[in-house]
Amino acid sequence: MWVFILALAFAVKEINENPWLLPNLTLGFHICDSYDNVRRTYHATMLLLSALERLIPNYMCDIQYSLTAVIGGLEPQISIHIATLLGIYKFPQVGVTFTFSVSDLWLCSRILSLLLHFQWTWIGVLIMNDDNEERIVQTVLSKFSQSGVCFAFVERIPIYSFDNKIIELLQMGVKIYDQVMGSNANTVVVYGDFYSTVTLSWSRYLPTLEKTVNKPRGKVFILTAQMELVSFLFQRDWDTEMFHGAIAFSHHSRDPPGFRTFLENRTPFSTKGDGFIQHFWQQVFCCMLPSTSVSYVANGDICTGEEKLETLPAPFFEMSVIGHSYSIYNAVYAVAHALHALRSSELKVRAKVNGGRWKLQKQPFAGEEVYFDQNGELVVGLDVINWIVFSNQSFQRIHIGKVDPQAPPGQALSLNEDGQPISVCSESCSPGFMKEVKEGEPFCCYECIQCPDEKISIDMGKECTLNQDFCISKTETFLSYEEPLGFSLALIALFFSFLTLLVLGIFVKHHNTPIVIANNRDLTYALLYSLLLCFLSVFLFIGQPEKIMCLLQQAAFGIIFAMAISSVPAKTITVIVAFMATKPGSRMQNWVGKGLAILIVSACSLIQVGICVGWLVTSPPFPDVDMHSEHGKIVLKCNEGSLTMLYCMLGYLGFLASMSFSVAFLARKLPDSFNEAKFISFSMLVFCSVWLSFVPTYLSTKGKYVVAVEIFSILASSVGLLGCIFPPRCYIIVLKPELNNREQLIRRKELPLGFKDAQSGLISQG
């Protein structure tokens, strides 16, 4: 807090060097510490009213020491205690804290304007536990409630004092910490004093010192003007990032020219008669001055006087006159101008002494005009500051607005903000809904319930009325690539399309190897091409529905899946016929070859083609809108035209899947070298499970998510076919090429000779 003393000293230095202000008169100052204690405050005041260095009540024996005025302390209560004695002796006091400048109601209206501007209606409140607490709760907070602001909590901040017991402070701090961090209110208004940030800084370290329930969360603190980001000596290296983003009402201030140079020239060796600087220097730089015998560090380093004040953490020591420093600076000038007015024969500003009070109307202080009202109270403008705190203990004040005390009502606060966090208990209700307050919760915590069919609500969730005499515009919506769901489904489809092409490439590269030939390579290629088209058909479902898209969606999906599924039993039937043809005199020899596979795939696919053509001819799908599934939105979709034809198409796919499963089950005893019955059986179980669950899900889903359900079913069933059938063969082809030969495939000691002949024939036929 030494910067406050330096601001006072700098102002006195400027005044004494000014030939036009108080000529032939030298100002001096004497500083007493109250230690934030009532008894010591009265004692310090009596010292000011007595002879220098001697306490003789009611006597001032030093003719060179003439008390003119007293500048009050940083805490309002200290100044009030001082005023009790000063009023008896008719000495004026100049207050430097915010509460001496404006009323609580005036500040309340500015904070309320800020809250309503950002629509922060769900807040927490921290109040200093002092004499003003009840008045703030009863008058200030009631104003908030009348304007629609609710309180998640109202907690009392313990008053910092040198007499406080650290254990009690920690216990109270834990309670406040859990209340603040456990609340879902993102904004906390703090009615505090100068030392409040010192107390709040403990919150960052409470979880490591005491048992706390809640973890740290980011909050936006709104701070009153008497609060500053400061710290004591033991807090000089503490993390202050909890105040990052805080919004503070601050006295309008500017840095007087030459102040930084004044600070840089201060050393404990160049200043005489200043007892503060020596103690300060030793404490903050952890060294010992040669003229003292007390060291503040164990090793007793010697102070050189070349230590730099600018290296100290900003919350501990600032190199500029802002906030309270600027108030002290102006208070000194107020005393000087009042004295000058009393001594001047040509008054530019009328002033008089009346019961210890000086009355000034307008006066330029250090190049700026400061106004006093008819009661002699300062008319202040406030800056709205956003604190930006960095990890290296530095911080920056960003000017985001101002409060003009002379502006018309409702226009005093002006802000130039960007995006800010939201702090509401419940979101606003849309038209057509009304608010229903939750039982046991504040009035701003509510649920939005839909109005009855015959009523409507148009005023942001208030009561539903009977007036339905105008239209509410709705927005169009559909499953698009821009939204996360549509983009994710498209990305999955592309990934598995690439994977299918990779498998196809592996089989084509090893086109003439025994394992590819033995598994009927033509049917394998047909199945892989069909699966590739299945994955790509997903893109017919994403995007704004058009006529051609709606016509192709279901028909393409049904025909492509019919080709894919019919290829599966064709592979198994070909193997079964080949083994049956090995029996002497069997007529199955006429069916062995590629013709049987082509016939099965063609016949099964043509039936599905007939169903889809009939569907497109009799009742084709078309672009449509859904006005009721999503409130306030129009869902663009493809109308199936005929649900009966849709279920016929899906039912036929189910029939093909059941047939494939049955054929695979019958072929389960054939040799594993060619038999894929186990893999086909499992893939068909996956396929049937997906589409059996699709029907009830499809019927119960509304809006654009109906399309998402169908896309998911297409992807899941296609992945089931790809993942259950091809990985074992790819594993042998790529990783176990020694097994991919004719001798290895037909070597089965336990098989009859006819089976071995069938194996050899399948490999030869391809």
mmCIF file with all atom_site columns, C-alpha atoms in Angstrom, residues 29 129 373 382 430 466 497 532 653 720:
data_model
loop_
_atom_site.group_PDB
_atom_site.id
_atom_site.type_symbol
_atom_site.label_atom_id
_atom_site.label_alt_id
_atom_site.label_comp_id
_atom_site.label_asym_id
_atom_site.label_entity_id
_atom_site.label_seq_id
_atom_site.pdbx_PDB_ins_code
_atom_site.Cartn_x
_atom_site.Cartn_y
_atom_site.Cartn_z
_atom_site.occupancy
_atom_site.B_iso_or_equiv
_atom_site.pdbx_formal_charge
_atom_site.auth_seq_id
_atom_site.auth_comp_id
_atom_site.auth_asym_id
_atom_site.auth_atom_id
_atom_site.pdbx_PDB_model_num
ATOM 1  C CA . PHE A 1 29  ? 2.089   15.906  5.910   1.00 0.00 ? 29  PHE A CA 1
ATOM 2  C CA . ASN A 1 129 ? -20.072 -7.997  7.156   1.00 0.00 ? 129 ASN A CA 1
ATOM 3  C CA . ASP A 1 373 ? -22.614 19.459  -5.560  1.00 0.00 ? 373 ASP A CA 1
ATOM 4  C CA . LEU A 1 382 ? -16.841 6.117   -13.091 1.00 0.00 ? 382 LEU A CA 1
ATOM 5  C CA . SER A 1 430 ? -40.213 -19.245 -26.758 1.00 0.00 ? 430 SER A CA 1
ATOM 6  C CA . LEU A 1 466 ? -56.654 -16.434 -26.350 1.00 0.00 ? 466 LEU A CA 1
ATOM 7  C CA . SER A 1 497 ? -16.289 -46.261 -48.425 1.00 0.00 ? 497 SER A CA 1
ATOM 8  C CA . LEU A 1 532 ? -19.482 -49.404 -51.619 1.00 0.00 ? 532 LEU A CA 1
ATOM 9  C CA . LEU A 1 653 ? -34.706 -57.363 -47.456 1.00 0.00 ? 653 LEU A CA 1
ATOM 10 C CA . GLY A 1 720 ? -21.802 -55.615 -40.272 1.00 0.00 ? 720 GLY A CA 1
#
